[in-house]
N, CA and C atoms as an extended XYZ file, in Angstrom:
414
Properties=species:S:1:pos:R:3:atomname:S:1:resname:S:1:resid:I:1 pbc="F F F"
N       119.043      206.970      -41.245 N   MET     1
C       118.967      208.060      -40.292 CA  MET     1
C       119.119      207.536      -38.866 C   MET     1
N       119.852      208.277      -38.094 N   SER     2
C       120.129      207.881      -36.722 CA  SER     2
C       118.863      207.932      -35.869 C   SER     2
N       118.728      206.973      -34.979 N   GLN     3
C       117.563      206.873      -34.104 CA  GLN     3
C       118.052      206.622      -32.684 C   GLN     3
N       117.303      207.132      -31.709 N   ARG     4
C       117.625      206.895      -30.301 CA  ARG     4
C       116.684      205.857      -29.708 C   ARG     4
N       117.224      205.089      -28.799 N   THR     5
C       116.419      204.149      -28.029 CA  THR     5
C       116.889      204.185      -26.589 C   THR     5
N       116.121      203.534      -25.741 N   PHE     6
C       116.410      203.514      -24.313 CA  PHE     6
C       116.601      202.075      -23.866 C   PHE     6
N       117.504      201.880      -22.920 N   SER     7
C       117.761      200.549      -22.394 CA  SER     7
C       118.114      200.635      -20.916 C   SER     7
N       117.908      199.555      -20.211 N   ILE     8
C       118.330      199.438      -18.810 CA  ILE     8
C       119.039      198.102      -18.641 C   ILE     8
N       120.220      198.146      -18.050 N   ILE     9
C       120.831      196.914      -17.551 CA  ILE     9
C       120.210      196.713      -16.171 C   ILE     9
N       119.509      195.596      -16.025 N   LYS    10
C       118.669      195.346      -14.851 CA  LYS    10
C       119.479      194.861      -13.638 C   LYS    10
N       118.855      194.898      -12.440 N   PRO    11
C       119.574      194.558      -11.204 CA  PRO    11
C       120.220      193.175      -11.197 C   PRO    11
N       119.602      192.201      -11.841 N   ASP    12
C       120.177      190.853      -11.837 CA  ASP    12
C       121.531      190.830      -12.532 C   ASP    12
N       121.630      191.509      -13.676 N   ALA    13
C       122.886      191.536      -14.427 CA  ALA    13
C       123.943      192.359      -13.690 C   ALA    13
N       123.526      193.453      -13.056 N   VAL    14
C       124.465      194.277      -12.294 CA  VAL    14
C       125.010      193.465      -11.120 C   VAL    14
N       124.125      192.764      -10.413 N   ARG    15
C       124.532      191.933       -9.267 CA  ARG    15
C       125.559      190.875       -9.667 C   ARG    15
N       125.368      190.296      -10.847 N   LYS    16
C       126.261      189.223      -11.314 CA  LYS    16
C       127.569      189.762      -11.897 C   LYS    16
N       127.692      191.084      -12.014 N   GLY    17
C       128.919      191.666      -12.558 CA  GLY    17
C       128.992      191.654      -14.075 C   GLY    17
N       127.834      191.608      -14.739 N   ASP    18
C       127.799      191.511      -16.196 CA  ASP    18
C       127.685      192.861      -16.920 C   ASP    18
N       127.662      193.967      -16.196 N   THR    19
C       127.436      195.273      -16.817 CA  THR    19
C       128.436      195.567      -17.932 C   THR    19
N       129.712      195.453      -17.646 N   ALA    20
C       130.738      195.784      -18.649 CA  ALA    20
C       130.635      194.875      -19.873 C   ALA    20
N       130.374      193.603      -19.654 N   ALA    21
C       130.264      192.669      -20.778 CA  ALA    21
C       129.050      192.999      -21.648 C   ALA    21
N       127.937      193.379      -21.020 N   ILE    22
C       126.741      193.754      -21.782 CA  ILE    22
C       127.008      195.039      -22.568 C   ILE    22
N       127.645      196.012      -21.933 N   LEU    23
C       127.987      197.250      -22.645 CA  LEU    23
C       128.902      196.962      -23.828 C   LEU    23
N       129.831      196.030      -23.678 N   ALA    24
C       130.724      195.670      -24.776 CA  ALA    24
C       129.949      195.077      -25.952 C   ALA    24
N       128.952      194.228      -25.671 N   VAL    25
C       128.118      193.652      -26.727 CA  VAL    25
C       127.347      194.762      -27.448 C   VAL    25
N       126.802      195.694      -26.678 N   ILE    26
C       126.035      196.804      -27.256 CA  ILE    26
C       126.923      197.667      -28.154 C   ILE    26
N       128.109      198.012      -27.664 N   GLU    27
C       129.017      198.843      -28.466 CA  GLU    27
C       129.532      198.105      -29.697 C   GLU    27
N       129.811      196.830      -29.547 N   LYS    28
C       130.284      196.030      -30.686 CA  LYS    28
C       129.229      195.969      -31.792 C   LYS    28
N       127.952      196.055      -31.398 N   ALA    29
C       126.851      196.022      -32.368 CA  ALA    29
C       126.639      197.387      -33.041 C   ALA    29
N       127.473      198.359      -32.711 N   GLY    30
C       127.422      199.646      -33.403 CA  GLY    30
C       126.620      200.733      -32.725 C   GLY    30
N       126.166      200.494      -31.509 N   PHE    31
C       125.424      201.517      -30.788 CA  PHE    31
C       126.381      202.524      -30.160 C   PHE    31
N       125.996      203.785      -30.213 N   LYS    32
C       126.713      204.844      -29.515 CA  LYS    32
C       125.956      205.096      -28.215 C   LYS    32
N       126.684      205.104      -27.082 N   ILE    33
C       126.063      205.368      -25.793 CA  ILE    33
C       126.085      206.875      -25.570 C   ILE    33
N       124.899      207.498      -25.636 N   LEU    34
C       124.785      208.953      -25.486 CA  LEU    34
C       124.700      209.383      -24.033 C   LEU    34
N       124.183      208.520      -23.176 N   GLY    35
C       124.055      208.815      -21.757 CA  GLY    35
C       123.892      207.530      -20.989 C   GLY    35
N       124.516      207.476      -19.814 N   ILE    36
C       124.391      206.299      -18.950 CA  ILE    36
C       124.609      206.764      -17.516 C   ILE    36
N       123.891      206.155      -16.591 N   LYS    37
C       124.076      206.463      -15.177 CA  LYS    37
C       123.764      205.231      -14.356 C   LYS    37
N       124.293      205.201      -13.155 N   LYS    38
C       124.015      204.111      -12.220 CA  LYS    38
C       123.115      204.664      -11.131 C   LYS    38
N       121.940      204.064      -10.963 N   ILE    39
C       120.989      204.529       -9.957 CA  ILE    39
C       120.300      203.343       -9.295 C   ILE    39
N       119.677      203.613       -8.165 N   VAL    40
C       118.779      202.653       -7.520 CA  VAL    40
C       117.405      203.302       -7.520 C   VAL    40
N       116.448      202.652       -8.140 N   LEU    41
C       115.085      203.184       -8.219 CA  LEU    41
C       114.355      203.058       -6.895 C   LEU    41
N       113.542      204.043       -6.575 N   SER    42
C       112.587      203.909       -5.477 CA  SER    42
C       111.391      203.122       -6.021 C   SER    42
N       110.569      202.619       -5.131 N   LYS    43
C       109.360      201.900       -5.556 CA  LYS    43
C       108.465      202.820       -6.387 C   LYS    43
N       108.310      204.076       -5.962 N   ALA    44
C       107.476      205.029       -6.697 CA  ALA    44
C       108.028      205.297       -8.096 C   ALA    44
N       109.344      205.413       -8.214 N   GLN    45
C       109.954      205.624       -9.540 CA  GLN    45
C       109.718      204.412      -10.437 C   GLN    45
N       109.885      203.215       -9.902 N   ALA    46
C       109.662      201.995      -10.687 CA  ALA    46
C       108.202      201.892      -11.116 C   ALA    46
N       107.295      202.223      -10.207 N   GLU    47
C       105.867      202.172      -10.543 CA  GLU    47
C       105.526      203.200      -11.618 C   GLU    47
N       106.124      204.364      -11.570 N   GLY    48
C       105.901      205.374      -12.604 CA  GLY    48
C       106.434      204.939      -13.949 C   GLY    48
N       107.612      204.348      -13.945 N   PHE    49
C       108.221      203.897      -15.195 CA  PHE    49
C       107.407      202.783      -15.841 C   PHE    49
N       106.932      201.846      -15.040 N   TYR    50
C       106.189      200.688      -15.547 CA  TYR    50
C       104.674      200.869      -15.448 C   TYR    50
N       104.198      202.115      -15.378 N   HIS    51
C       102.761      202.384      -15.188 CA  HIS    51
C       101.879      201.686      -16.221 C   HIS    51
N       102.395      201.471      -17.431 N   VAL    52
C       101.586      200.807      -18.469 CA  VAL    52
C       101.232      199.370      -18.083 C   VAL    52
N       101.964      198.797      -17.134 N   HIS    53
C       101.710      197.426      -16.691 CA  HIS    53
C       100.984      197.368      -15.347 C   HIS    53
N       100.497      198.514      -14.848 N   SER    54
C        99.968      198.568      -13.482 CA  SER    54
C        98.790      197.621      -13.226 C   SER    54
N        98.031      197.275      -14.236 N   ALA    55
C        96.899      196.362      -14.050 CA  ALA    55
C        97.294      194.895      -14.200 C   ALA    55
N        98.532      194.641      -14.621 N   ARG    56
C        98.976      193.273      -14.859 CA  ARG    56
C        99.323      192.577      -13.537 C   ARG    56
N        99.138      191.264      -13.465 N   PRO    57
C        99.400      190.543      -12.215 CA  PRO    57
C       100.873      190.575      -11.791 C   PRO    57
N       101.786      190.777      -12.728 N   PHE    58
C       103.214      190.756      -12.408 CA  PHE    58
C       103.759      192.123      -11.989 C   PHE    58
N       102.911      193.169      -11.966 N   PHE    59
C       103.358      194.540      -11.722 CA  PHE    59
C       104.135      194.688      -10.413 C   PHE    59
N       103.597      194.169       -9.312 N   ASN    60
C       104.277      194.315       -8.024 CA  ASN    60
C       105.615      193.593       -8.013 C   ASN    60
N       105.656      192.372       -8.542 N   ASP    61
C       106.920      191.628       -8.595 CA  ASP    61
C       107.944      192.361       -9.461 C   ASP    61
N       107.487      192.908      -10.587 N   LEU    62
C       108.381      193.633      -11.492 CA  LEU    62
C       108.976      194.858      -10.806 C   LEU    62
N       108.130      195.662      -10.178 N   THR    63
C       108.628      196.885       -9.551 CA  THR    63
C       109.500      196.575       -8.333 C   THR    63
N       109.182      195.504       -7.622 N   THR    64
C       110.030      195.079       -6.499 CA  THR    64
C       111.399      194.640       -7.020 C   THR    64
N       111.410      193.855       -8.074 N   PHE    65
C       112.667      193.411       -8.684 CA  PHE    65
C       113.499      194.592       -9.162 C   PHE    65
N       112.863      195.551       -9.829 N   MET    66
C       113.606      196.684      -10.399 CA  MET    66
C       114.147      197.633       -9.332 C   MET    66
N       113.677      197.502       -8.087 N   THR    67
C       114.205      198.318       -6.987 CA  THR    67
C       115.157      197.517       -6.104 C   THR    67
N       115.495      196.300       -6.494 N   SER    68
C       116.278      195.399       -5.648 CA  SER    68
C       117.781      195.669       -5.683 C   SER    68
N       118.212      196.608       -6.499 N   GLY    69
C       119.639      196.920       -6.587 CA  GLY    69
C       119.884      197.938       -7.675 C   GLY    69
N       121.134      198.303       -7.880 N   PRO    70
C       121.451      199.306       -8.900 CA  PRO    70
C       121.073      198.842      -10.310 C   PRO    70
N       120.729      199.826      -11.132 N   ILE    71
C       120.472      199.617      -12.558 CA  ILE    71
C       121.301      200.634      -13.340 C   ILE    71
N       121.463      200.375      -14.625 N   PHE    72
C       122.133      201.309      -15.518 CA  PHE    72
C       121.187      201.693      -16.655 C   PHE    72
N       120.410      202.772      -16.475 N   PRO    73
C       119.618      203.274      -17.607 CA  PRO    73
C       120.551      203.959      -18.603 C   PRO    73
N       120.225      203.835      -19.896 N   MET    74
C       121.083      204.450      -20.913 CA  MET    74
C       120.306      204.809      -22.167 C   MET    74
N       120.841      205.781      -22.874 N   VAL    75
C       120.305      206.200      -24.158 CA  VAL    75
C       121.304      205.777      -25.216 C   VAL    75
N       120.803      205.073      -26.210 N   LEU    76
C       121.638      204.535      -27.277 CA  LEU    76
C       121.223      205.138      -28.605 C   LEU    76
N       122.161      205.195      -29.540 N   GLU    77
C       121.860      205.763      -30.852 CA  GLU    77
C       122.563      204.973      -31.946 C   GLU    77
N       121.854      204.772      -33.023 N   LYS    78
C       122.385      204.210      -34.269 CA  LYS    78
C       121.232      204.161      -35.266 C   LYS    78
N       121.510      203.862      -36.505 N   ASP    79
C       120.448      203.659      -37.486 CA  ASP    79
C       119.596      202.461      -37.028 C   ASP    79
N       118.284      202.613      -37.089 N   ASN    80
C       117.364      201.521      -36.745 CA  ASN    80
C       117.572      201.011      -35.315 C   ASN    80
N       117.857      201.935      -34.401 N   ALA    81
C       118.255      201.571      -33.034 CA  ALA    81
C       117.225      200.724      -32.300 C   ALA    81
N       115.946      201.073      -32.392 N   ILE    82
C       114.926      200.367      -31.615 CA  ILE    82
C       114.839      198.904      -32.036 C   ILE    82
N       114.664      198.661      -33.315 N   ALA    83
C       114.556      197.277      -33.805 CA  ALA    83
C       115.859      196.505      -33.610 C   ALA    83
N       116.980      197.179      -33.857 N   ASP    84
C       118.268      196.498      -33.723 CA  ASP    84
C       118.551      196.095      -32.275 C   ASP    84
N       118.199      196.966      -31.323 N   LEU    85
C       118.418      196.606      -29.923 CA  LEU    85
C       117.498      195.465      -29.513 C   LEU    85
N       116.251      195.501      -29.955 N   ARG    86
C       115.323      194.413      -29.619 CA  ARG    86
C       115.884      193.068      -30.106 C   ARG    86
N       116.422      193.075      -31.313 N   LYS    87
C       117.017      191.847      -31.873 CA  LYS    87
C       118.248      191.427      -31.064 C   LYS    87
N       119.092      192.396      -30.710 N   LEU    88
C       120.306      192.109      -29.949 CA  LEU    88
C       119.984      191.593      -28.543 C   LEU    88
N       118.899      192.094      -27.945 N   MET    89
C       118.518      191.645      -26.604 CA  MET    89
C       118.071      190.185      -26.627 C   MET    89
N       117.321      189.788      -27.632 N   GLY    90
C       116.785      188.432      -27.697 CA  GLY    90
C       115.428      188.329      -27.041 C   GLY    90
N       114.836      187.167      -27.123 N   ALA    91
C       113.498      186.921      -26.578 CA  ALA    91
C       113.468      187.191      -25.077 C   ALA    91
N       112.312      187.659      -24.587 N   THR    92
C       112.142      187.968      -23.162 CA  THR    92
C       112.514      186.769      -22.299 C   THR    92
N       112.118      185.584      -22.724 N   ASN    93
C       112.489      184.352      -22.034 CA  ASN    93
C       113.829      183.885      -22.608 C   ASN    93
N       114.902      183.919      -21.807 N   PRO    94
C       116.217      183.548      -22.341 CA  PRO    94
C       116.285      182.130      -22.908 C   PRO    94
N       115.399      181.249      -22.462 N   ALA    95
C       115.363      179.891      -23.002 CA  ALA    95
C       114.994      179.907      -24.485 C   ALA    95
N       114.264      180.945      -24.912 N   ASN    96
C       113.850      181.063      -26.318 CA  ASN    96
C       114.723      182.025      -27.121 C   ASN    96
N       115.702      182.635      -26.473 N   ALA    97
C       116.539      183.630      -27.143 CA  ALA    97
C       117.564      182.965      -28.055 C   ALA    97
N       117.878      183.663      -29.146 N   GLU    98
C       118.870      183.145      -30.091 CA  GLU    98
C       120.270      183.223      -29.491 C   GLU    98
N       121.139      182.308      -29.923 N   ASP    99
C       122.530      182.329      -29.486 CA  ASP    99
C       123.156      183.676      -29.815 C   ASP    99
N       123.990      184.160      -28.903 N   GLY   100
C       124.686      185.419      -29.126 CA  GLY   100
C       123.932      186.647      -28.661 C   GLY   100
N       122.635      186.490      -28.323 N   THR   101
C       121.867      187.642      -27.843 CA  THR   101
C       122.203      187.898      -26.366 C   THR   101
N       121.941      189.103      -25.920 N   ILE   102
C       122.252      189.476      -24.540 CA  ILE   102
C       121.534      188.572      -23.556 C   ILE   102
N       120.265      188.294      -23.802 N   ARG   103
C       119.526      187.458      -22.853 CA  ARG   103
C       119.999      186.004      -22.867 C   ARG   103
N       120.396      185.486      -24.010 N   LYS   104
C       120.928      184.128      -24.065 CA  LYS   104
C       122.238      184.056      -23.276 C   LYS   104
N       123.041      185.118      -23.386 N   LEU   105
C       124.343      185.143      -22.729 CA  LEU   105
C       124.280      185.446      -21.233 C   LEU   105
N       123.341      186.329      -20.816 N   PHE   106
C       123.405      186.866      -19.464 CA  PHE   106
C       122.147      186.709      -18.597 C   PHE   106
N       121.016      186.316      -19.173 N   ALA   107
C       119.775      186.250      -18.399 CA  ALA   107
C       119.578      184.880      -17.765 C   ALA   107
N       118.942      184.888      -16.588 N   ALA   108
C       118.698      183.648      -15.860 CA  ALA   108
C       117.294      183.109      -16.075 C   ALA   108
N       116.326      184.013      -16.292 N   SER   109
C       114.925      183.587      -16.386 CA  SER   109
C       114.112      184.680      -17.072 C   SER   109
N       112.837      184.394      -17.292 N   ILE   110
C       111.955      185.389      -17.899 CA  ILE   110
C       111.799      186.610      -16.984 C   ILE   110
N       111.882      186.397      -15.666 N   GLU   111
C       111.791      187.511      -14.718 CA  GLU   111
C       113.119      188.255      -14.613 C   GLU   111
N       114.205      187.528      -14.483 N   GLU   112
C       115.541      188.123      -14.364 CA  GLU   112
C       116.225      187.992      -15.719 C   GLU   112
N       115.848      188.925      -16.629 N   ASN   113
C       116.287      188.777      -18.016 CA  ASN   113
C       117.313      189.826      -18.462 C   ASN   113
N       118.034      190.396      -17.508 N   ALA   114
C       119.251      191.188      -17.717 CA  ALA   114
C       119.075      192.585      -18.304 C   ALA   114
N       118.139      192.770      -19.236 N   ILE   115
C       118.102      194.031      -19.970 CA  ILE   115
C       116.682      194.406      -20.387 C   ILE   115
N       116.449      195.704      -20.445 N   HIS   116
C       115.199      196.264      -20.970 CA  HIS   116
C       115.551      197.099      -22.187 C   HIS   116
N       114.656      197.121      -23.153 N   GLY   117
C       114.821      197.999      -24.307 CA  GLY   117
C       113.476      198.490      -24.792 C   GLY   117
N       113.430      199.741      -25.215 N   SER   118
C       112.182      200.326      -25.726 CA  SER   118
C       111.671      199.530      -26.912 C   SER   118
N       110.319      199.479      -27.039 N   ASP   119
C       109.720      198.690      -28.109 CA  ASP   119
C       109.168      199.523      -29.262 C   ASP   119
N       109.167      200.854      -29.124 N   ALA   120
C       108.630      201.719      -30.181 CA  ALA   120
C       109.154      203.139      -29.965 C   ALA   120
N       108.990      203.998      -30.978 N   GLU   121
C       109.498      205.367      -30.874 CA  GLU   121
C       108.842      206.154      -29.750 C   GLU   121
N       107.511      206.024      -29.580 N   ASP   122
C       106.849      206.776      -28.515 CA  ASP   122
C       107.267      206.270      -27.137 C   ASP   122
N       107.459      204.971      -27.008 N   THR   123
C       107.938      204.395      -25.748 CA  THR   123
C       109.351      204.897      -25.453 C   THR   123
N       110.210      204.878      -26.459 N   ALA   124
C       111.585      205.352      -26.284 CA  ALA   124
C       111.607      206.807      -25.832 C   ALA   124
N       110.776      207.640      -26.430 N   ALA   125
C       110.733      209.060      -26.065 CA  ALA   125
C       110.325      209.226      -24.596 C   ALA   125
N       109.291      208.492      -24.160 N   PHE   126
C       108.864      208.557      -22.760 CA  PHE   126
C       109.980      208.071      -21.841 C   PHE   126
N       110.555      206.919      -22.166 N   GLU   127
C       111.550      206.304      -21.291 CA  GLU   127
C       112.820      207.145      -21.190 C   GLU   127
N       113.272      207.710      -22.302 N   ILE   128
C       114.449      208.585      -22.274 CA  ILE   128
C       114.167      209.785      -21.376 C   ILE   128
N       113.021      210.412      -21.559 N   GLY   129
C       112.658      211.578      -20.765 CA  GLY   129
C       112.454      211.270      -19.292 C   GLY   129
N       112.109      210.039      -18.975 N   TYR   130
C       111.886      209.638      -17.588 CA  TYR   130
C       113.196      209.650      -16.803 C   TYR   130
N       114.279      209.281      -17.471 N   PHE   131
C       115.566      209.152      -16.793 CA  PHE   131
C       116.603      210.208      -17.127 C   PHE   131
N       116.434      210.903      -18.252 N   PHE   132
C       117.467      211.853      -18.692 CA  PHE   132
C       116.862      213.198      -19.063 C   PHE   132
N       117.473      214.255      -18.529 N   ALA   133
C       117.128      215.607      -18.971 CA  ALA   133
C       117.831      215.848      -20.299 C   ALA   133
N       117.221      216.677      -21.141 N   GLY   134
C       117.785      216.933      -22.466 CA  GLY   134
C       119.242      217.360      -22.441 C   GLY   134
N       119.638      218.161      -21.460 N   TYR   135
C       121.024      218.655      -21.410 CA  TYR   135
C       122.025      217.541      -21.114 C   TYR   135
N       121.565      216.387      -20.633 N   GLU   136
C       122.468      215.277      -20.332 CA  GLU   136
C       122.873      214.511      -21.591 C   GLU   136
N       122.182      214.734      -22.688 N   LEU   137
C       122.422      213.969      -23.906 CA  LEU   137
C       123.001      214.874      -24.990 C   LEU   137
N       124.136      214.502      -25.487 N   LYS   138
C       124.790      215.282      -26.549 CA  LYS   138
C       124.679      214.544      -27.855 C   LYS   138
């Protein structure tokens, strides 16, 4: 059964010009892109999106980084989308990521790791709704 997940190509990857290459990897892996947009987050938007991490010591650095340039939030669909995207992204720290994963190919560090992906169905539902109105997704 088809499942939806949410992903963001982060500012570091956009700055380096890796957006198209990352999208190609995602599509080659069988994901259908249901919605995508290019935006620059405000600090308040980033803080709202990452509110679950607000008590963590890295929260300010994370939200500052995510507002440092354009991002590409997107909704993806395929069977087993959440788990499959997590596997395709690779470990959060690119030094530990498997060869061929997005983070191994495009990430510079644990902080600048190129891509975000939802980790569970409830997270995906929140994240999709945060960036996309229902009418934007077909």
